[in-house]
PDB file of C-alpha atoms in Angstrom:
ATOM      1  CA  LYS I 268      15.202 -28.563 -24.529  1.00  0.00           C
ATOM      2  CA  ALA I 269      13.144 -31.380 -23.816  1.00  0.00           C
ATOM      3  CA  GLY I 270      10.174 -30.661 -21.676  1.00  0.00           C
ATOM      4  CA  VAL I 271       8.778 -32.396 -18.607  1.00  0.00           C
ATOM      5  CA  THR I 272       8.178 -36.308 -19.559  1.00  0.00           C
ATOM      6  CA  GLN I 273       5.201 -38.607 -17.407  1.00  0.00           C
ATOM      7  CA  THR I 274       4.794 -42.381 -17.997  1.00  0.00           C
ATOM      8  CA  PRO I 275       2.748 -43.726 -18.704  1.00  0.00           C
ATOM      9  CA  ARG I 276      -0.094 -41.108 -20.432  1.00  0.00           C
ATOM     10  CA  TYR I 277      -2.402 -44.062 -19.768  1.00  0.00           C
ATOM     11  CA  LEU I 278      -3.531 -46.215 -17.484  1.00  0.00           C
ATOM     12  CA  ILE I 279      -6.449 -48.789 -16.502  1.00  0.00           C
ATOM     13  CA  LYS I 280      -5.964 -50.382 -12.545  1.00  0.00           C
ATOM     14  CA  THR I 281      -8.340 -52.511 -10.700  1.00  0.00           C
ATOM     15  CA  ARG I 282      -9.325 -52.171  -7.094  1.00  0.00           C
ATOM     16  CA  GLY I 283      -6.671 -53.349  -4.637  1.00  0.00           C
ATOM     17  CA  GLN I 284      -4.426 -53.471  -7.260  1.00  0.00           C
ATOM     18  CA  GLN I 285      -1.086 -50.964  -6.421  1.00  0.00           C
ATOM     19  CA  VAL I 286       0.475 -48.493  -9.383  1.00  0.00           C
ATOM     20  CA  THR I 287       3.688 -47.180  -9.968  1.00  0.00           C
ATOM     21  CA  LEU I 288       4.089 -43.490 -12.375  1.00  0.00           C
ATOM     22  CA  SER I 289       6.904 -41.958 -13.257  1.00  0.00           C
ATOM     23  CA  CYS I 290       8.008 -38.256 -13.875  1.00  0.00           C
ATOM     24  CA  SER I 291      11.194 -37.006 -15.625  1.00  0.00           C
ATOM     25  CA  PRO I 292      11.794 -33.322 -15.189  1.00  0.00           C
ATOM     26  CA  ILE I 293      13.742 -30.590 -17.792  1.00  0.00           C
ATOM     27  CA  SER I 294      17.312 -31.204 -17.465  1.00  0.00           C
ATOM     28  CA  GLY I 295      18.748 -29.112 -15.098  1.00  0.00           C
ATOM     29  CA  HIS I 296      15.136 -29.285 -13.120  1.00  0.00           C
ATOM     30  CA  ARG I 297      16.185 -30.776 -10.089  1.00  0.00           C
ATOM     31  CA  SER I 298      12.148 -30.432  -7.462  1.00  0.00           C
ATOM     32  CA  VAL I 299       9.396 -32.131  -9.257  1.00  0.00           C
ATOM     33  CA  SER I 300       6.325 -32.041  -7.747  1.00  0.00           C
ATOM     34  CA  TRP I 301       2.845 -33.776  -7.937  1.00  0.00           C
ATOM     35  CA  TYR I 302      -0.831 -33.385  -7.692  1.00  0.00           C
ATOM     36  CA  GLN I 303      -4.082 -35.156  -8.688  1.00  0.00           C
ATOM     37  CA  GLN I 304      -6.697 -33.478 -10.509  1.00  0.00           C
ATOM     38  CA  THR I 305     -10.004 -34.464 -11.244  1.00  0.00           C
ATOM     39  CA  PRO I 306     -13.273 -32.573 -12.342  1.00  0.00           C
ATOM     40  CA  GLY I 307     -14.317 -32.149  -8.932  1.00  0.00           C
ATOM     41  CA  GLN I 308     -11.399 -31.577  -6.433  1.00  0.00           C
ATOM     42  CA  GLY I 309      -9.153 -29.727  -9.045  1.00  0.00           C
ATOM     43  CA  LEU I 310      -5.226 -30.226  -9.054  1.00  0.00           C
ATOM     44  CA  GLN I 311      -4.545 -31.697  -5.201  1.00  0.00           C
ATOM     45  CA  PHE I 312      -1.042 -30.798  -4.254  1.00  0.00           C
ATOM     46  CA  LEU I 313       0.191 -34.800  -3.010  1.00  0.00           C
ATOM     47  CA  PHE I 314       4.241 -33.841  -2.679  1.00  0.00           C
ATOM     48  CA  GLU I 315       7.200 -32.424  -3.295  1.00  0.00           C
ATOM     49  CA  TYR I 316      10.523 -33.697  -3.829  1.00  0.00           C
ATOM     50  CA  PHE I 317      13.956 -31.658  -3.814  1.00  0.00           C
ATOM     51  CA  SER I 318      17.692 -33.377  -3.893  1.00  0.00           C
ATOM     52  CA  GLU I 319      15.839 -36.519  -3.608  1.00  0.00           C
ATOM     53  CA  THR I 320      14.364 -35.653   0.057  1.00  0.00           C
ATOM     54  CA  GLN I 321      10.417 -35.088   0.459  1.00  0.00           C
ATOM     55  CA  ARG I 322       9.993 -31.830   1.604  1.00  0.00           C
ATOM     56  CA  ASN I 323       6.337 -30.615   1.137  1.00  0.00           C
ATOM     57  CA  LYS I 324       3.449 -32.978   1.844  1.00  0.00           C
ATOM     58  CA  GLY I 325      -0.116 -32.825   1.129  1.00  0.00           C
ATOM     59  CA  ASN I 326      -3.096 -34.479   2.606  1.00  0.00           C
ATOM     60  CA  PHE I 327      -3.711 -38.017   1.511  1.00  0.00           C
ATOM     61  CA  PRO I 328      -3.113 -41.133   3.382  1.00  0.00           C
ATOM     62  CA  GLY I 329      -0.569 -42.996   3.530  1.00  0.00           C
ATOM     63  CA  ARG I 330      -0.925 -44.849   0.643  1.00  0.00           C
ATOM     64  CA  PHE I 331       0.271 -42.351  -1.472  1.00  0.00           C
ATOM     65  CA  SER I 332       4.186 -42.308  -1.418  1.00  0.00           C
ATOM     66  CA  GLY I 333       6.629 -41.211  -3.713  1.00  0.00           C
ATOM     67  CA  ARG I 334      10.545 -40.695  -4.095  1.00  0.00           C
ATOM     68  CA  GLN I 335      13.063 -39.072  -6.521  1.00  0.00           C
ATOM     69  CA  PHE I 336      16.874 -40.675  -7.832  1.00  0.00           C
ATOM     70  CA  SER I 337      19.931 -38.189  -8.424  1.00  0.00           C
ATOM     71  CA  ASN I 338      19.685 -38.026 -11.938  1.00  0.00           C
ATOM     72  CA  SER I 339      15.939 -36.121 -10.723  1.00  0.00           C
ATOM     73  CA  ARG I 340      13.338 -38.687 -11.606  1.00  0.00           C
ATOM     74  CA  SER I 341      10.713 -39.107  -9.744  1.00  0.00           C
ATOM     75  CA  GLU I 342       7.814 -41.993  -9.350  1.00  0.00           C
ATOM     76  CA  MET I 343       5.114 -41.926  -7.314  1.00  0.00           C
ATOM     77  CA  ASN I 344       2.886 -44.895  -6.137  1.00  0.00           C
ATOM     78  CA  VAL I 345       0.023 -45.454  -5.093  1.00  0.00           C
ATOM     79  CA  SER I 346      -1.176 -48.893  -3.075  1.00  0.00           C
ATOM     80  CA  THR I 347      -4.545 -50.704  -2.977  1.00  0.00           C
ATOM     81  CA  LEU I 348      -6.257 -48.485  -4.808  1.00  0.00           C
ATOM     82  CA  GLU I 349      -9.832 -46.815  -4.457  1.00  0.00           C
ATOM     83  CA  LEU I 350     -12.311 -46.326  -7.501  1.00  0.00           C
ATOM     84  CA  GLY I 351     -11.861 -42.221  -5.877  1.00  0.00           C
ATOM     85  CA  ASP I 352      -8.206 -42.684  -6.798  1.00  0.00           C
ATOM     86  CA  SER I 353      -9.074 -42.680 -10.396  1.00  0.00           C
ATOM     87  CA  ALA I 354      -7.462 -38.696 -11.672  1.00  0.00           C
ATOM     88  CA  LEU I 355      -5.366 -37.664 -13.774  1.00  0.00           C
ATOM     89  CA  TYR I 356      -1.783 -37.514 -12.301  1.00  0.00           C
ATOM     90  CA  LEU I 357       0.058 -33.914 -12.649  1.00  0.00           C
ATOM     91  CA  CYS I 358       4.089 -34.178 -12.572  1.00  0.00           C
ATOM     92  CA  ALA I 359       5.592 -30.695 -12.073  1.00  0.00           C
ATOM     93  CA  SER I 360       9.464 -29.414 -11.706  1.00  0.00           C
ATOM     94  CA  SER I 361      11.406 -26.349 -11.377  1.00  0.00           C
ATOM     95  CA  PRO I 362      14.361 -24.776 -11.557  1.00  0.00           C
ATOM     96  CA  TRP I 363      14.117 -22.679  -8.596  1.00  0.00           C
ATOM     97  CA  GLU I 364      16.516 -24.399  -5.255  1.00  0.00           C
ATOM     98  CA  GLY I 365      14.629 -22.953  -3.066  1.00  0.00           C
ATOM     99  CA  SER I 366      11.073 -22.543  -3.715  1.00  0.00           C
ATOM    100  CA  ASN I 367       8.894 -24.635  -6.329  1.00  0.00           C
ATOM    101  CA  GLU I 368       7.104 -21.665  -7.704  1.00  0.00           C
ATOM    102  CA  LYS I 369       7.896 -21.521 -11.499  1.00  0.00           C
ATOM    103  CA  LEU I 370       6.387 -25.634 -11.997  1.00  0.00           C
ATOM    104  CA  PHE I 371       6.465 -26.531 -16.173  1.00  0.00           C
ATOM    105  CA  PHE I 372       4.100 -29.701 -15.939  1.00  0.00           C
ATOM    106  CA  GLY I 373       4.326 -32.715 -17.877  1.00  0.00           C
ATOM    107  CA  SER I 374       0.638 -33.991 -18.989  1.00  0.00           C
ATOM    108  CA  GLY I 375       0.070 -36.688 -16.630  1.00  0.00           C
ATOM    109  CA  THR I 376      -1.041 -39.559 -16.285  1.00  0.00           C
ATOM    110  CA  GLN I 377      -5.102 -40.786 -16.802  1.00  0.00           C
ATOM    111  CA  LEU I 378      -5.452 -43.200 -14.130  1.00  0.00           C
ATOM    112  CA  SER I 379      -8.547 -45.067 -14.266  1.00  0.00           C
ATOM    113  CA  VAL I 380      -9.730 -47.465 -11.781  1.00  0.00           C
ATOM    114  CA  LEU I 381     -12.038 -49.940 -11.694  1.00  0.00           C
TER     115      LEU I 381
ATOM    116  CA  GLN A 273     -10.887 -21.827   4.758  1.00  0.00           C
ATOM    117  CA  LYS A 274      -9.264 -22.920   2.330  1.00  0.00           C
ATOM    118  CA  GLU A 275      -6.245 -21.102   1.540  1.00  0.00           C
ATOM    119  CA  VAL A 276      -7.216 -19.710  -2.659  1.00  0.00           C
ATOM    120  CA  GLU A 277     -10.473 -19.543  -3.359  1.00  0.00           C
ATOM    121  CA  GLN A 278     -12.671 -19.066  -6.967  1.00  0.00           C
ATOM    122  CA  ASN A 279     -15.748 -19.232  -8.651  1.00  0.00           C
ATOM    123  CA  SER A 280     -15.177 -21.593 -11.321  1.00  0.00           C
ATOM    124  CA  GLY A 281     -18.117 -20.360 -13.284  1.00  0.00           C
ATOM    125  CA  PRO A 282     -18.545 -20.789 -16.292  1.00  0.00           C
ATOM    126  CA  LEU A 283     -17.664 -16.976 -16.724  1.00  0.00           C
ATOM    127  CA  SER A 284     -18.932 -16.284 -20.487  1.00  0.00           C
ATOM    128  CA  VAL A 285     -18.068 -13.213 -22.575  1.00  0.00           C
ATOM    129  CA  PRO A 286     -18.200 -11.817 -25.657  1.00  0.00           C
ATOM    130  CA  GLU A 287     -14.958 -11.681 -28.228  1.00  0.00           C
ATOM    131  CA  GLY A 288     -13.324  -8.570 -27.493  1.00  0.00           C
ATOM    132  CA  ALA A 289     -15.087  -7.873 -24.107  1.00  0.00           C
ATOM    133  CA  ILE A 290     -12.684  -7.617 -20.766  1.00  0.00           C
ATOM    134  CA  ALA A 291     -12.781 -10.828 -19.096  1.00  0.00           C
ATOM    135  CA  SER A 292     -11.633  -9.776 -14.638  1.00  0.00           C
ATOM    136  CA  LEU A 293     -11.143 -13.649 -13.043  1.00  0.00           C
ATOM    137  CA  ASN A 294     -10.844 -12.600  -9.577  1.00  0.00           C
ATOM    138  CA  CYS A 295      -9.135 -14.923  -6.629  1.00  0.00           C
ATOM    139  CA  THR A 296      -9.023 -14.457  -2.831  1.00  0.00           C
ATOM    140  CA  TYR A 297      -7.274 -16.373  -0.121  1.00  0.00           C
ATOM    141  CA  SER A 298      -6.446 -16.605   3.458  1.00  0.00           C
ATOM    142  CA  ASP A 299      -3.956 -15.332   5.819  1.00  0.00           C
ATOM    143  CA  ARG A 300      -1.359 -18.971   5.119  1.00  0.00           C
ATOM    144  CA  VAL A 301      -0.328 -18.054   2.057  1.00  0.00           C
ATOM    145  CA  SER A 302       2.507 -16.012   1.739  1.00  0.00           C
ATOM    146  CA  GLN A 303       2.704 -12.884  -0.282  1.00  0.00           C
ATOM    147  CA  SER A 304       3.362 -15.034  -4.185  1.00  0.00           C
ATOM    148  CA  PHE A 305       0.539 -14.716  -6.293  1.00  0.00           C
ATOM    149  CA  PHE A 306       0.499 -16.849  -9.953  1.00  0.00           C
ATOM    150  CA  TRP A 307      -1.615 -17.184 -12.790  1.00  0.00           C
ATOM    151  CA  TYR A 308      -1.746 -21.016 -14.406  1.00  0.00           C
ATOM    152  CA  ARG A 309      -3.975 -21.212 -17.703  1.00  0.00           C
ATOM    153  CA  GLN A 310      -5.235 -24.393 -18.197  1.00  0.00           C
ATOM    154  CA  TYR A 311      -7.189 -25.882 -22.195  1.00  0.00           C
ATOM    155  CA  SER A 312      -9.821 -28.843 -22.009  1.00  0.00           C
ATOM    156  CA  GLY A 313      -7.465 -31.924 -22.275  1.00  0.00           C
ATOM    157  CA  LYS A 314      -3.556 -30.333 -21.513  1.00  0.00           C
ATOM    158  CA  SER A 315      -1.821 -29.442 -18.873  1.00  0.00           C
ATOM    159  CA  PRO A 316      -1.094 -25.764 -16.764  1.00  0.00           C
ATOM    160  CA  GLU A 317       1.495 -23.255 -17.334  1.00  0.00           C
ATOM    161  CA  LEU A 318       2.276 -20.126 -15.771  1.00  0.00           C
ATOM    162  CA  ILE A 319       1.352 -16.822 -17.467  1.00  0.00           C
ATOM    163  CA  MET A 320       1.732 -14.489 -14.711  1.00  0.00           C
ATOM    164  CA  SER A 321       3.257 -13.995 -11.409  1.00  0.00           C
ATOM    165  CA  ILE A 322       2.948 -11.101  -8.631  1.00  0.00           C
ATOM    166  CA  TYR A 323       4.555 -10.201  -5.639  1.00  0.00           C
ATOM    167  CA  SER A 324       3.689  -7.221  -4.853  1.00  0.00           C
ATOM    168  CA  ASN A 325       0.358  -4.800  -4.475  1.00  0.00           C
ATOM    169  CA  GLY A 326      -0.988  -3.394  -7.555  1.00  0.00           C
ATOM    170  CA  ASP A 327      -1.018  -3.934 -11.529  1.00  0.00           C
ATOM    171  CA  LYS A 328       1.365  -6.218 -13.480  1.00  0.00           C
ATOM    172  CA  GLU A 329       0.939  -6.230 -16.602  1.00  0.00           C
ATOM    173  CA  ASP A 330       1.885  -8.190 -20.324  1.00  0.00           C
ATOM    174  CA  GLY A 331       0.445  -7.595 -23.290  1.00  0.00           C
ATOM    175  CA  ARG A 332      -3.437  -7.896 -22.960  1.00  0.00           C
ATOM    176  CA  PHE A 333      -3.789 -10.108 -19.600  1.00  0.00           C
ATOM    177  CA  THR A 334      -3.310  -7.720 -16.181  1.00  0.00           C
ATOM    178  CA  ALA A 335      -2.719  -8.856 -12.436  1.00  0.00           C
ATOM    179  CA  GLN A 336      -4.337  -7.035  -9.610  1.00  0.00           C
ATOM    180  CA  LEU A 337      -3.055  -8.080  -5.976  1.00  0.00           C
ATOM    181  CA  ASN A 338      -4.877  -5.947  -3.758  1.00  0.00           C
ATOM    182  CA  LYS A 339      -2.959  -7.444  -0.169  1.00  0.00           C
ATOM    183  CA  ALA A 340      -5.334  -5.447   2.323  1.00  0.00           C
ATOM    184  CA  SER A 341      -8.849  -6.989   0.777  1.00  0.00           C
ATOM    185  CA  GLN A 342      -6.899 -10.575   0.485  1.00  0.00           C
ATOM    186  CA  TYR A 343      -7.148 -10.873  -3.576  1.00  0.00           C
ATOM    187  CA  VAL A 344      -5.534 -10.601  -6.469  1.00  0.00           C
ATOM    188  CA  SER A 345      -7.216 -10.336  -9.539  1.00  0.00           C
ATOM    189  CA  LEU A 346      -6.122 -11.730 -13.321  1.00  0.00           C
ATOM    190  CA  LEU A 347      -7.782  -9.798 -15.808  1.00  0.00           C
ATOM    191  CA  ILE A 348      -8.059  -9.883 -20.236  1.00  0.00           C
ATOM    192  CA  ARG A 349      -8.663  -7.330 -22.856  1.00  0.00           C
ATOM    193  CA  ASP A 350      -9.182  -7.880 -25.681  1.00  0.00           C
ATOM    194  CA  SER A 351     -10.023 -11.161 -24.962  1.00  0.00           C
ATOM    195  CA  GLN A 352      -9.748 -13.429 -27.600  1.00  0.00           C
ATOM    196  CA  PRO A 353     -11.856 -17.121 -28.616  1.00  0.00           C
ATOM    197  CA  SER A 354      -8.911 -18.574 -27.957  1.00  0.00           C
ATOM    198  CA  ASP A 355      -8.334 -17.746 -24.443  1.00  0.00           C
ATOM    199  CA  SER A 356     -11.057 -20.036 -23.398  1.00  0.00           C
ATOM    200  CA  ALA A 357      -9.364 -22.800 -20.034  1.00  0.00           C
ATOM    201  CA  THR A 358      -9.302 -22.598 -16.868  1.00  0.00           C
ATOM    202  CA  TYR A 359      -7.698 -19.930 -15.569  1.00  0.00           C
ATOM    203  CA  LEU A 360      -6.497 -21.557 -12.248  1.00  0.00           C
ATOM    204  CA  CYS A 361      -4.714 -19.130  -9.166  1.00  0.00           C
ATOM    205  CA  ALA A 362      -1.883 -20.497  -7.440  1.00  0.00           C
ATOM    206  CA  VAL A 363      -0.755 -18.840  -4.030  1.00  0.00           C
ATOM    207  CA  ILE A 364       2.503 -20.073  -1.631  1.00  0.00           C
ATOM    208  CA  LEU A 365       1.429 -21.519   1.691  1.00  0.00           C
ATOM    209  CA  SER A 366       3.648 -19.724   5.030  1.00  0.00           C
ATOM    210  CA  GLY A 367       6.600 -21.855   6.246  1.00  0.00           C
ATOM    211  CA  GLY A 368       8.649 -24.495   6.489  1.00  0.00           C
ATOM    212  CA  TYR A 369       8.983 -25.039   2.367  1.00  0.00           C
ATOM    213  CA  ASN A 370       7.405 -23.224  -0.406  1.00  0.00           C
ATOM    214  CA  LYS A 371       4.270 -25.406  -1.878  1.00  0.00           C
ATOM    215  CA  LEU A 372       2.089 -24.087  -4.223  1.00  0.00           C
ATOM    216  CA  ILE A 373      -0.747 -24.872  -4.066  1.00  0.00           C
ATOM    217  CA  PHE A 374      -3.581 -24.336  -6.837  1.00  0.00           C
ATOM    218  CA  GLY A 375      -7.704 -22.731  -6.482  1.00  0.00           C
ATOM    219  CA  ALA A 376     -10.035 -25.153  -8.153  1.00  0.00           C
ATOM    220  CA  GLY A 377     -10.306 -22.979 -11.367  1.00  0.00           C
ATOM    221  CA  THR A 378     -12.318 -20.204 -13.173  1.00  0.00           C
ATOM    222  CA  ARG A 379     -13.545 -21.609 -16.858  1.00  0.00           C
ATOM    223  CA  LEU A 380     -12.819 -18.851 -19.331  1.00  0.00           C
ATOM    224  CA  ALA A 381     -15.467 -19.110 -22.259  1.00  0.00           C
ATOM    225  CA  VAL A 382     -14.927 -16.411 -25.184  1.00  0.00           C
ATOM    226  CA  HIS A 383     -18.024 -16.066 -28.603  1.00  0.00           C
ATOM    227  CA  PRO A 384     -17.157 -14.464 -30.830  1.00  0.00           C
TER     228      PRO A 384
END
């Protein structure tokens, strides 16, 4: 069974640009969560989707958005990039319908904002 | 107060020793607790979950939960250099749909 797939693996953008990251969950998993990881802040929860609906949202500005498609694949978008958005963005999927306790993480997208 | 707090370390232990990693949590969490391990440059992976007071053992790993004192710990017996990683404590926030929140992680270094 294929794991969680995130693309692209690396991205370099400049301030003010926007970026879209993609995540394909493990087959059969319907919950997808997104996290931002930085050395200073650790893993910060962005949002979680289940059956194309956002169920949970973290404390990030509106520049961060996401969506989930009918095949459970998910995308997150960051508009008007800032230097502080440089981070590893991790996507995780979960097999449980009512909870996202056990997460399976992808390899992440390393975003650098110059 | 943050929902979950960990000492960032590094925690350095000799090979063969017991490594003890601790995590405290706030009243805003439910009663589900998890330990994830993250090797440098890799993604986190779940190694233990615990839901009730007491100890839960899995091989060299033991998770301990003390609800009265609001802490959860992870013991690694017979530590090996391959255990060197960052260990993340994670909790489910109460209310609404379950949201998994991570602590900042404790870096463990096991030296030969």
